[in-house]
XYZ file of N, CA and C in Angstrom:
345
model
N -6.971 -3.672 -14.595
C -7.710 -4.084 -13.197
C -7.187 -2.987 -11.878
N -8.211 -2.475 -11.378
C -8.529 -1.709 -10.222
C -9.359 -2.457 -9.582
N -9.042 -2.610 -7.922
C -9.841 -2.849 -6.846
C -9.657 -2.051 -5.916
N -10.748 -1.791 -4.947
C -10.731 -0.972 -4.044
C -11.313 -2.056 -2.599
N -10.545 -1.681 -1.231
C -10.555 -2.417 -0.422
C -10.584 -1.811 1.138
N -11.578 -2.009 1.515
C -11.365 -1.507 2.823
C -10.427 -2.416 3.741
N -9.699 -2.019 4.523
C -8.587 -2.546 5.234
C -8.346 -2.625 6.744
N -9.251 -1.478 7.267
C -9.276 -1.072 8.746
C -10.345 -0.110 8.895
N -10.681 0.048 10.220
C -11.744 1.061 10.509
C -11.251 2.376 10.025
N -9.891 2.750 9.757
C -9.611 3.981 9.144
C -8.301 3.796 8.314
N -8.468 2.689 7.458
C -7.797 2.603 6.392
C -8.499 2.040 5.308
N -7.973 2.393 3.696
C -8.511 1.456 2.894
C -7.387 1.274 1.952
N -7.555 0.575 0.500
C -6.438 0.051 -0.082
C -6.958 0.332 -1.854
N -6.166 0.779 -2.546
C -6.397 0.504 -3.910
C -5.489 -0.294 -4.665
N -6.120 -1.314 -5.245
C -4.978 -2.207 -6.067
C -5.044 -1.787 -7.534
N -3.977 -1.968 -8.170
C -3.893 -1.920 -9.397
C -2.869 -2.400 -10.210
N -2.842 -2.738 -11.888
C -2.234 -3.206 -12.286
C -1.612 -2.355 -13.645
N -0.636 -2.569 -14.486
C -0.332 -1.591 -15.569
C -1.789 -0.816 -16.299
N -2.876 -1.592 -16.365
C -3.929 -1.062 -17.059
C -4.425 -0.145 -16.299
N -4.729 -0.733 -14.683
C -5.063 0.335 -13.754
C -4.667 1.523 -13.352
N -3.213 1.560 -13.882
C -2.635 2.732 -13.954
C -3.114 3.819 -14.896
N -3.074 2.914 -16.149
C -3.422 3.895 -17.364
C -4.921 4.208 -17.072
N -5.905 3.697 -16.435
C -6.988 4.146 -16.227
C -6.975 5.185 -14.735
N -6.415 4.886 -14.225
C -6.345 5.821 -12.886
C -5.620 7.260 -13.602
N -4.942 7.106 -14.142
C -4.316 8.572 -14.926
C -5.451 9.459 -15.491
N -5.985 8.317 -16.401
C -7.150 9.185 -17.236
C -8.377 9.707 -16.656
N -8.573 8.957 -15.398
C -9.954 9.302 -14.779
C -9.254 10.603 -14.063
N -8.342 10.443 -13.216
C -8.051 11.675 -12.515
C -7.525 13.416 -13.218
N -6.935 12.739 -14.573
C -6.721 13.949 -15.425
C -7.880 14.365 -16.020
N -8.916 13.519 -16.221
C -10.388 13.853 -16.430
C -10.881 15.146 -15.295
N -10.605 14.580 -14.039
C -11.271 15.655 -12.985
C -10.661 16.717 -12.860
N -9.188 17.093 -13.079
C -8.724 18.569 -13.302
C -9.324 19.154 -14.245
N -10.280 18.958 -15.268
C -10.698 19.592 -16.436
C -12.484 19.471 -16.033
N -12.824 18.935 -15.259
C -14.555 18.489 -15.357
C -14.968 18.846 -14.040
N -13.699 18.591 -13.065
C -14.669 18.776 -11.538
C -15.080 17.192 -11.356
N -15.288 16.257 -12.014
C -15.642 14.979 -11.569
C -15.810 14.175 -12.832
N -15.295 12.778 -12.424
C -15.442 11.349 -13.170
C -15.688 10.299 -12.751
N -15.930 9.213 -13.460
C -16.480 8.107 -13.036
C -15.704 6.927 -13.402
N -15.461 5.704 -13.177
C -15.037 4.388 -13.654
C -15.285 3.031 -13.309
N -15.677 2.099 -13.662
C -15.822 1.235 -13.133
C -14.589 0.232 -12.522
N -14.724 0.075 -11.560
C -13.434 -0.504 -11.077
C -13.362 -1.947 -10.715
N -14.780 -2.834 -10.596
C -15.044 -4.010 -10.474
C -16.197 -4.155 -11.200
N -17.079 -5.528 -11.064
C -18.090 -5.832 -11.862
C -19.196 -5.039 -11.450
N -19.115 -4.944 -9.989
C -20.323 -4.278 -9.444
C -20.106 -2.879 -8.813
N -18.675 -2.189 -8.676
C -18.364 -1.366 -8.272
C -18.075 0.025 -8.917
N -18.285 1.362 -8.694
C -18.165 2.357 -9.463
C -17.191 3.316 -8.546
N -16.220 3.617 -9.037
C -15.382 4.583 -8.565
C -15.528 6.258 -9.168
N -15.898 7.026 -8.681
C -16.351 8.245 -8.744
C -15.153 9.239 -7.765
N -14.616 9.990 -8.655
C -13.441 11.050 -7.960
C -14.072 12.504 -8.162
N -14.086 13.372 -7.443
C -14.620 14.646 -7.528
C -13.349 15.668 -7.050
N -13.363 16.720 -7.529
C -12.282 18.150 -7.307
C -13.116 18.809 -6.603
N -12.599 19.077 -5.133
C -12.740 20.480 -4.491
C -11.878 20.907 -3.827
N -11.847 22.424 -4.059
C -10.029 22.674 -3.501
C -10.611 23.081 -2.077
N -11.437 22.752 -1.268
C -11.623 23.090 0.406
C -11.518 21.921 1.142
N -12.349 20.815 0.683
C -12.180 19.443 1.642
C -11.921 18.124 0.747
N -11.234 17.098 1.334
C -10.956 15.901 0.940
C -11.618 14.612 1.523
N -12.887 14.043 1.111
C -13.556 13.076 1.656
C -13.852 11.716 0.950
N -14.351 10.875 1.718
C -14.454 9.816 0.855
C -16.021 9.080 1.514
N -17.025 8.789 0.323
C -18.049 8.234 0.919
C -17.715 6.659 0.141
N -17.833 5.922 1.043
C -17.799 4.533 0.719
C -19.219 3.616 0.770
N -18.757 2.817 -0.619
C -20.152 1.630 -0.662
C -21.327 2.004 -0.176
N -21.856 3.443 -0.962
C -23.068 3.896 -1.002
C -24.006 3.198 -2.558
N -24.595 2.418 -2.455
C -25.140 1.530 -3.900
C -23.835 1.249 -4.676
N -22.828 0.357 -3.939
C -21.744 0.004 -4.646
C -20.952 1.143 -5.393
N -20.831 2.069 -4.574
C -20.256 3.320 -5.315
C -19.573 3.864 -4.466
N -18.218 4.127 -4.932
C -17.346 4.836 -3.927
C -16.887 6.304 -4.657
N -17.153 7.486 -3.650
C -16.539 8.712 -4.155
C -15.722 9.352 -3.076
N -14.753 9.608 -3.998
C -13.325 10.344 -3.603
C -13.426 11.784 -3.880
N -13.435 12.806 -2.896
C -13.395 14.057 -2.901
C -11.781 14.346 -2.728
N -10.911 15.227 -3.893
C -9.757 15.528 -3.659
C -9.545 17.119 -4.005
N -8.494 17.972 -3.854
C -7.994 18.932 -4.223
C -7.380 18.703 -5.438
N -7.020 19.787 -6.213
C -6.289 19.512 -7.525
C -4.933 19.325 -7.206
N -4.244 19.932 -6.148
C -2.924 19.586 -6.333
C -2.334 18.390 -5.647
N -3.276 17.624 -5.085
C -3.366 15.889 -4.735
C -3.727 15.193 -5.672
N -4.769 15.926 -6.650
C -4.740 14.839 -7.712
C -3.450 14.842 -8.686
N -2.809 16.193 -9.038
C -1.409 16.014 -9.980
C -0.513 15.368 -9.281
N -0.523 15.554 -7.782
C 0.652 14.631 -7.248
C 0.256 13.006 -7.454
N -0.640 12.818 -7.322
C -0.988 11.392 -7.430
C -0.962 11.093 -8.849
N -0.974 11.473 -9.875
C -0.724 11.311 -11.064
C 0.881 11.263 -11.423
N 1.489 12.498 -11.116
C 2.914 11.788 -11.161
C 3.770 11.005 -10.825
N 2.853 10.641 -9.615
C 3.286 9.120 -8.969
C 2.726 8.128 -9.099
N 1.515 7.726 -9.794
C 1.523 6.749 -10.709
C 2.295 6.812 -12.238
N 2.758 7.781 -12.474
C 3.834 7.626 -13.796
C 4.839 7.261 -13.580
N 5.195 7.455 -12.476
C 6.453 6.711 -11.865
C 6.371 5.264 -11.568
N 4.988 4.640 -10.912
C 5.118 3.571 -10.988
C 4.788 2.797 -12.191
N 4.275 3.231 -13.071
C 4.001 2.711 -14.365
C 5.657 2.155 -14.605
N 6.726 2.928 -14.536
C 7.657 2.448 -14.998
C 8.640 1.748 -13.827
N 8.573 2.208 -12.576
C 9.093 1.537 -11.370
C 8.268 0.184 -10.785
N 7.256 -0.033 -11.252
C 6.233 -1.130 -10.721
C 6.145 -1.153 -9.003
N 6.113 0.196 -8.632
C 6.047 -0.008 -7.235
C 5.466 1.742 -6.730
N 4.329 1.869 -6.104
C 3.819 3.167 -5.678
C 4.810 3.473 -4.555
N 5.616 4.453 -4.429
C 6.093 4.500 -3.087
C 6.227 6.354 -2.851
N 5.598 6.968 -1.892
C 5.399 6.096 -0.655
C 3.740 5.381 -1.116
N 3.639 4.592 -0.077
C 2.156 3.732 -0.327
C 0.918 4.753 0.040
N 1.190 5.870 0.684
C -0.167 6.709 0.999
C -0.866 7.426 -0.419
N -2.072 6.796 -0.745
C -2.805 7.549 -1.968
C -3.038 8.585 -1.584
N -3.993 8.639 -0.576
C -4.165 10.390 -0.315
C -4.783 10.025 1.570
N -5.128 11.276 2.162
C -5.802 11.233 3.209
C -7.020 11.891 3.129
N -8.242 11.276 3.758
C -9.377 11.646 3.311
C -10.331 11.567 4.806
N -11.361 12.658 4.786
C -12.305 12.319 6.007
C -13.706 11.300 5.750
N -13.602 10.822 6.969
C -14.994 9.474 6.331
C -15.283 9.371 7.681
N -16.883 9.949 8.015
C -17.606 9.818 9.380
C -17.048 10.304 10.547
N -16.288 11.500 10.620
C -15.705 12.313 11.602
C -14.455 11.425 11.802
N -13.685 10.751 10.801
C -12.434 10.315 10.998
C -11.248 10.329 9.924
N -10.316 10.772 10.187
C -9.447 10.715 9.156
C -8.769 9.214 8.705
N -8.835 9.078 7.345
C -8.820 7.815 6.679
C -7.786 7.902 6.037
N -6.716 6.965 5.807
C -5.657 7.092 4.863
C -6.294 5.733 4.214
N -5.786 6.278 2.544
C -5.992 5.150 1.645
C -4.683 5.111 0.908
N -4.726 3.732 0.930
C -2.937 3.396 0.543
C -3.397 3.027 -1.078
N -2.219 2.584 -1.561
C -2.206 2.168 -3.139
C -1.127 1.160 -3.295
N -1.501 0.451 -3.983
C -0.334 -0.875 -4.046
C -0.478 -1.276 -5.460
N 0.878 -1.530 -6.247
C 1.059 -2.142 -7.766
C 1.036 -3.505 -7.287
N 0.243 -4.516 -8.197
C 0.306 -5.669 -8.568
C 0.250 -6.473 -9.573
N 1.293 -6.991 -9.951
C 1.325 -7.539 -11.463
C 0.509 -8.754 -11.676
N 0.070 -8.679 -12.993
C -0.722 -9.793 -12.767
C -0.212 -10.783 -13.786
């Protein structure tokens, strides 16, 4: 399970369980080799992650699609933290990534949820 929620004007949250961790690791690993990957995160929502070494951005809720652009260092760091979260059942620190959206800096937080 993976869910994406807008939690404020400059914050959002990705929630996931054990299967969501595995899906996110697979998605992000694919992005490192192919520059872009897509996953369905809810019945009507798609998460697309792109790799770009120059800019980190988010385009949210365009045709029920969320596109996150990250550089490879940040992708690798998130993958390592997801692997730790799989064992420890806590994503710490809670910041998943920092992105730019409509001329504002947005913090995307992550939260592990047991189902």
